[in-house]
Amino acid sequence: MRDVNITDSPAFPFRALVLDTARNYFSVASIKRTIDGMAASKLNTFHWHLTDSHSFPFQSSTYPQLSQYGAYTPQQIYTPQDITSVVEYARARGVRVLPEFDAPAHVGEGWQWAGPNVTVCVNAQPWNKYCVEPPCGQLNPTNDTVYEILGGIYHDIFALFDSDMFHMGGDEVNFECWRSSLDIVNWMTSQGMGQTNDDYLQLWDMFQKKAYMKVVEANGGNEIPIVLWTSHLTAEGAIDKYLDNEIYIIQIWTTGRDAAIANLVNKGFRVIFSNYDALYFDCGFGAWVAEGNNWCSPYIGWHKVYMNNPYTLLTNLGVDVSPGTAARELVLGAEAALWTEQVDESSLDGRFWPRAAAMAERLWSNPDEGWQQAEYRMLAHRERLVQRGIQSEALEPQWCYQNEGSCPSQG
Amino acid sequence: MKVAYLLQVLSAAACLCAAEDSGPGWQWSWACKSGRCVKSEYPISYASSRGISNITRKSQSACRLTCGQYGALWPHPTGPTTIGEQVVAFHPSIIRFDLLEVVDSGRGTREYLAACTQLFLDNLLVECGANCSVVSDTDVYVRLVTRSQDLTLNWNTDETYTLDIVTSSRVNSVTVNIRAETVYGARHGLETLSQLVARVPAPLGGGGRGHSSPRKHLLIMATNVRLSDAPIFRHRGLMLDTARNFLPLYAMKRTLDAMAASKLNVLHWHATDSQSFPLESPRVPQLARRRFGAYSSRQVYTPQDVAYLLEYARLRGVRIIMELDAPSHAGNGWQWGEAAGLGQLAVCVNQQPWRKYCIQPPCGQLNPTNPNLYRVLRDLYRDILDIFPRGEPLHMGGDEVYFPCWNSSAEIVNWMEARGQGRGQADFLQLWADYQSTALGTLDEEVGHSNTPIILWSSHLTEPGVIESFLNKDRYIIQTWVPASSSLPVELLAKGYRVIYSTKDTWYLDHGFWGSTVYHNWRVVYDNRIPRKAGVLGGEACMWSELVDNQSLDAKVWPRTAAMAERLWADPETRSSSAEARFYRHRQRLVTRGIRADAVSPAYCYQNEGECQ
């Protein structure tokens, strides 16, 4: 091909994937392969959900016990060398690695050594009273040791990653879990607090502020933008009371039609879209704790992923995001999520690809045309990914790829 | 005491290994409590090499191996089963096989089993991994005993076997006795034996150093075992569609490996469809290569490929049943008729708008009014008969004939009119039935008799009200794909037809990714019971491949098809929740053997049995 002249630039600055390496472990090689796919599709942020209640594969230099107790097996860990290797690999491919240390919920395995009352309701049963999926576990925000340990963890993370933001999680805090701890209840009483949900929200905010101070410490005394998942803490009425919109970026995982999203933007918060009805790539498989299929089923086809436009979602919620508005600048982009309760290396590639590439075009080009116009290139891009060693799902019978336009599907 | 003996063996093993005096390491341990492997509350520290703790004894895989009624077996045996907790460390290279009691007067039974033992050893070596510790003072002696010399693999093959493992008075000697009627039963016995083996961390210090220093492992075998086993259903199958998307040979081989591991015994090969015709026919080269019925010249199955797969499958206890779907689902590959002077062999091929002429693009249906069609079919059948064992069934498809397609062909409509037929449903149904009987007659002429079992999909032609007037119950087996709530299978059985179940709302593996279909998770697959009646041959999971090729085949098919495998082998009274630990273990086993089986739970649930319910 000759005489080609292209001018190009992305519509959204934040074009990401999140991989959960705690529900199931993923080798460094598989993470690098994912980054290869990202590079091929011009995605630029790999959000690494490092730990959760199920396992703690991150090897902390300050507290080696965390992965000793928390990793599934001694081999299924990420050493400092592993992480440095991934960060460098990604950088060379135009991808920044955004680390997430989820807290105060989503903790459990790995903390067993830390002493009494550092964590509460770990593996408590019946689990559905204390968390959204087993095993349960939350940090005790009233225990100073927690912040000491967090400080060490943040220090280790900042030494290895060099991201311009940090993800503190803040996902699905369960107040019943905290209420079940006498230690916490007594502390709250001693502070003149009640036992209502509002009091626990306040407690959560206290945790968030103290933990953030530890983050700043770890970052050499400098503030840094923090990403948090949408939650009760980011709900209308709570968020402006507790969170500073100069610091906090909110990652939306509720449906794209959630009115709370409009509130976030109207209150001046930067947002990242991971609305589960279009961008949760784990949906559509069997439930693993119950009968039936998993909670966000059915499976999301590439058409739906492709058509998920953050500006459209906001416009539909009554927010003006036309060019020139302040609101438009607050929409950083979107992120496809792969929660890995039912994924490991055997099917990692198929879960992400080629659907992530559909999102990639939405975020880079933000086209006016629909998926029908993208179909041929999508099929070709899938073959490209396969050639590069990524085991992407097939989208159609090969006949359709060979006979363009003859198989318009219904999605 | 057994434990002391084990420690003795293990310390001997340690001495043989390059011992390193590394620092203390950490390891979780598991103990079997009421049939459940329970993880310790805290990891156990173990000192370095010489001081062997029972760390190896307490590893998770060691626990699961002998915990509960069926340990790590999948599918579980149907006869009385005892698995004691005694184990011994061993290395595959010291196993000796005794085939002298395999009755063989030149028919090849011993050769077959010798090849099986090789596969068995390969599976053990892969289970142990690259750093497999040598244990040289344990003798393992596997004695295979079979009575029949019949190598036929069909619905009447006796697949039963018994297996017992004992240690002799000489304490480091283990004898395994596998007794079966046929070599296929003995093969199943070897498969089970491979599941009575587990990989455990070798008693070396310093395993907790991460992946820079590779872990050494060794194999242990359960040594106090007695079981007998026989499958409930004789047809335990998987259907692969290689026409919507082509599947390379290595993908089919991998699938056969996983079928062998799960004791499935039929690969139903849906080789052709309207999208492509990859089956190379020497007598009719236009079908695949010459007129590109195939997607490309590389994406074909030559007769050598097919013969190779037949042998590959047979060695794994699997027979292959070929399907040539017709008269519908036939398009690409059949367009050359007119150019060759044979007239239209098929109509509405690739016609648009497709919704007018078929249910799924591209369209295409054979032209039953063209006598040359049957000439071509004769040659095609001949090619297949040349490769397949004598007497093997043929699946003739008969899926989703779409009458508007035939109705749109002037040639067909004129032909029917000339015979005084109308253009209504009943007329086209008769045309279809006539096609079927003519095609069958053609096949029977090539075979030389009329005893070949024929399989057809359930359809309008097989409706209880009309089937008897069209299809002979002694010839035709019906593969039903109706949902579990449908009474069709039972009605067909009542009429004396044999049935194969492919319940679409449990065993259709493609569901959940298109239209309004729902994904059938492994529990749904497992819990689907089919009746144990005389005419029920068994069942099949179906992997339609519109959205699947080699990139995600394994994840779509496994481990869900293995869930069906236990349902069809053992037909347990219990539900999937009781089978969880063994099922997770089997999934891991498939991954170890190179199958990219999907994950079904966080690894946490596998390590903490029963905690995720």
mmCIF file of C-alpha atoms in Angstrom, chain A residues 23-25 33 53-54 68-79 82 109 112-113 123 125 127 133-135 284-293 298-299 340-347 351 382 386 390-399 402 405-408 410-411, chain B residues 26-28 39 41-43 207-211 215 244-246 274-275 295-296 299 332 350 352 354-355 361-362 512-515 518-521 523 527 545-552 555-556 575 584 587 591 595-605 607-608 611-613:
data_model
loop_
_atom_site.group_PDB
_atom_site.id
_atom_site.type_symbol
_atom_site.label_atom_id
_atom_site.label_comp_id
_atom_site.label_asym_id
_atom_site.label_seq_id
_atom_site.Cartn_x
_atom_site.Cartn_y
_atom_site.Cartn_z
ATOM 1 C CA ARG A 23 -10.655 -14.548 41.887
ATOM 2 C CA ASN A 24 -8.437 -16.551 39.590
ATOM 3 C CA TYR A 25 -4.730 -16.123 38.946
ATOM 4 C CA ARG A 33 -0.896 -11.066 25.742
ATOM 5 C CA SER A 53 -11.097 -11.519 49.415
ATOM 6 C CA HIS A 54 -10.401 -14.737 47.484
ATOM 7 C CA GLN A 68 2.393 -16.090 51.714
ATOM 8 C CA TYR A 69 -0.961 -16.439 53.371
ATOM 9 C CA GLY A 70 -3.031 -15.093 50.525
ATOM 10 C CA ALA A 71 -1.800 -16.553 47.262
ATOM 11 C CA TYR A 72 -3.526 -19.639 45.923
ATOM 12 C CA THR A 73 -0.159 -21.375 45.650
ATOM 13 C CA PRO A 74 3.356 -20.116 46.266
ATOM 14 C CA GLN A 75 3.884 -19.907 42.509
ATOM 15 C CA GLN A 76 0.762 -17.882 41.816
ATOM 16 C CA ILE A 77 2.087 -14.531 42.901
ATOM 17 C CA TYR A 78 3.297 -11.307 41.287
ATOM 18 C CA THR A 79 6.811 -10.504 42.386
ATOM 19 C CA ASP A 82 6.850 -9.449 37.464
ATOM 20 C CA GLU A 109 -7.227 -14.100 52.229
ATOM 21 C CA GLN A 112 -4.800 -13.893 58.611
ATOM 22 C CA TRP A 113 -1.459 -13.115 60.255
ATOM 23 C CA ASN A 123 -15.414 -16.008 55.550
ATOM 24 C CA GLN A 125 -21.504 -17.494 57.023
ATOM 25 C CA TRP A 127 -22.253 -15.115 53.473
ATOM 26 C CA GLU A 133 -20.171 -13.107 47.262
ATOM 27 C CA PRO A 134 -18.171 -15.488 49.426
ATOM 28 C CA PRO A 135 -15.751 -15.344 51.075
ATOM 29 C CA GLY A 284 -23.670 -14.768 30.530
ATOM 30 C CA PHE A 285 -22.141 -17.790 32.215
ATOM 31 C CA GLY A 286 -23.218 -20.074 35.033
ATOM 32 C CA ALA A 287 -23.603 -18.700 38.511
ATOM 33 C CA TRP A 288 -20.986 -20.130 40.808
ATOM 34 C CA VAL A 289 -22.686 -19.695 44.149
ATOM 35 C CA ALA A 290 -26.238 -20.451 43.212
ATOM 36 C CA GLU A 291 -28.461 -21.997 40.619
ATOM 37 C CA GLY A 292 -28.949 -20.325 37.283
ATOM 38 C CA ASN A 293 -26.624 -18.033 35.443
ATOM 39 C CA PRO A 298 -27.079 -12.598 29.407
ATOM 40 C CA TYR A 299 -23.833 -12.430 27.512
ATOM 41 C CA THR A 340 -12.792 -13.663 36.868
ATOM 42 C CA GLU A 341 -14.917 -15.842 39.128
ATOM 43 C CA GLN A 342 -15.376 -18.016 36.086
ATOM 44 C CA VAL A 343 -12.424 -17.164 33.919
ATOM 45 C CA ASP A 344 -8.840 -18.178 34.023
ATOM 46 C CA GLU A 345 -6.152 -18.459 31.423
ATOM 47 C CA SER A 346 -7.994 -21.083 29.436
ATOM 48 C CA SER A 347 -10.582 -18.613 28.279
ATOM 49 C CA ARG A 351 -13.684 -13.220 27.124
ATOM 50 C CA ARG A 382 -10.597 -10.507 14.902
ATOM 51 C CA VAL A 386 -5.774 -14.411 16.139
ATOM 52 C CA ILE A 390 -4.746 -13.979 20.879
ATOM 53 C CA GLN A 391 -7.438 -16.645 21.028
ATOM 54 C CA SER A 392 -10.364 -14.383 20.270
ATOM 55 C CA GLU A 393 -13.907 -15.675 20.019
ATOM 56 C CA ALA A 394 -15.367 -16.248 16.587
ATOM 57 C CA LEU A 395 -18.185 -13.854 15.762
ATOM 58 C CA GLU A 396 -19.732 -15.590 12.784
ATOM 59 C CA PRO A 397 -19.324 -18.586 10.508
ATOM 60 C CA GLN A 398 -16.310 -18.057 8.277
ATOM 61 C CA TRP A 399 -18.711 -17.992 5.337
ATOM 62 C CA GLN A 402 -15.827 -14.462 3.056
ATOM 63 C CA GLY A 405 -22.786 -8.322 3.882
ATOM 64 C CA SER A 406 -24.566 -11.626 3.404
ATOM 65 C CA CYS A 407 -25.223 -12.405 7.041
ATOM 66 C CA PRO A 408 -26.620 -9.352 8.727
ATOM 67 C CA GLN A 410 -29.719 -9.502 14.744
ATOM 68 C CA GLY A 411 -27.277 -8.978 17.586
ATOM 69 C CA TRP B 26 4.847 -22.201 53.970
ATOM 70 C CA GLN B 27 2.182 -24.564 52.777
ATOM 71 C CA TRP B 28 -1.511 -24.929 53.356
ATOM 72 C CA LYS B 39 -8.243 -26.382 54.332
ATOM 73 C CA GLU B 41 -6.884 -22.342 59.189
ATOM 74 C CA TYR B 42 -3.251 -21.300 58.961
ATOM 75 C CA PRO B 43 -0.533 -22.456 56.632
ATOM 76 C CA GLY B 207 9.097 -24.249 47.585
ATOM 77 C CA GLY B 208 7.685 -20.875 48.467
ATOM 78 C CA ARG B 209 10.068 -18.841 46.397
ATOM 79 C CA GLY B 210 7.771 -17.977 43.563
ATOM 80 C CA HIS B 211 8.110 -19.194 40.056
ATOM 81 C CA ARG B 215 8.654 -26.723 42.128
ATOM 82 C CA ARG B 244 -20.069 -23.323 10.119
ATOM 83 C CA ASN B 245 -16.487 -22.900 11.148
ATOM 84 C CA PHE B 246 -13.700 -25.268 10.216
ATOM 85 C CA SER B 274 -24.841 -24.919 3.813
ATOM 86 C CA GLN B 275 -21.894 -22.736 4.820
ATOM 87 C CA TYR B 295 -13.537 -22.329 2.886
ATOM 88 C CA SER B 296 -10.068 -22.752 1.455
ATOM 89 C CA GLN B 299 -9.565 -26.256 5.278
ATOM 90 C CA ASN B 332 -21.916 -24.399 -0.693
ATOM 91 C CA ASN B 350 -26.794 -18.480 -1.194
ATOM 92 C CA GLN B 352 -30.963 -13.468 -0.887
ATOM 93 C CA TRP B 354 -32.111 -15.264 2.951
ATOM 94 C CA ARG B 355 -35.072 -15.024 5.305
ATOM 95 C CA PRO B 361 -27.895 -17.914 5.888
ATOM 96 C CA PRO B 362 -26.601 -19.066 3.535
ATOM 97 C CA GLY B 512 -26.284 -18.021 25.489
ATOM 98 C CA PHE B 513 -24.371 -16.184 22.804
ATOM 99 C CA TRP B 514 -27.021 -15.484 20.207
ATOM 100 C CA GLY B 515 -30.620 -14.456 19.953
ATOM 101 C CA VAL B 518 -29.735 -18.810 27.551
ATOM 102 C CA TYR B 519 -26.357 -20.214 28.558
ATOM 103 C CA HIS B 520 -26.628 -23.705 30.071
ATOM 104 C CA ASN B 521 -24.145 -23.830 32.901
ATOM 105 C CA ARG B 523 -25.138 -27.670 36.788
ATOM 106 C CA ASP B 527 -28.911 -32.237 36.298
ATOM 107 C CA SER B 545 -20.053 -23.680 15.598
ATOM 108 C CA GLU B 546 -21.539 -20.499 14.149
ATOM 109 C CA LEU B 547 -19.686 -18.608 16.855
ATOM 110 C CA VAL B 548 -16.945 -21.079 17.677
ATOM 111 C CA ASP B 549 -13.723 -22.121 16.076
ATOM 112 C CA ASN B 550 -10.426 -23.471 17.356
ATOM 113 C CA GLN B 551 -9.865 -20.291 19.386
ATOM 114 C CA SER B 552 -12.616 -20.980 21.885
ATOM 115 C CA ALA B 555 -13.772 -23.430 26.600
ATOM 116 C CA LYS B 556 -17.227 -23.883 25.090
ATOM 117 C CA ARG B 575 -27.475 -33.418 41.835
ATOM 118 C CA TYR B 584 -13.566 -28.974 39.776
ATOM 119 C CA ARG B 587 -11.670 -29.611 35.114
ATOM 120 C CA VAL B 591 -6.366 -28.404 31.705
ATOM 121 C CA ILE B 595 -7.490 -28.784 27.061
ATOM 122 C CA ARG B 596 -8.313 -25.112 27.539
ATOM 123 C CA ALA B 597 -11.407 -25.915 29.537
ATOM 124 C CA ASP B 598 -13.324 -22.934 30.904
ATOM 125 C CA ALA B 599 -13.092 -22.018 34.572
ATOM 126 C CA VAL B 600 -16.337 -22.440 36.467
ATOM 127 C CA SER B 601 -15.461 -20.897 39.801
ATOM 128 C CA PRO B 602 -12.796 -18.904 41.582
ATOM 129 C CA ALA B 603 -9.888 -21.175 42.525
ATOM 130 C CA TYR B 604 -10.920 -20.300 46.074
ATOM 131 C CA CYS B 605 -13.949 -22.593 45.782
ATOM 132 C CA GLN B 607 -9.461 -24.981 47.566
ATOM 133 C CA ASN B 608 -12.292 -24.515 50.059
ATOM 134 C CA GLU B 611 -17.756 -22.903 50.940
ATOM 135 C CA CYS B 612 -19.251 -21.426 47.802
ATOM 136 C CA GLN B 613 -22.729 -22.871 47.968
#
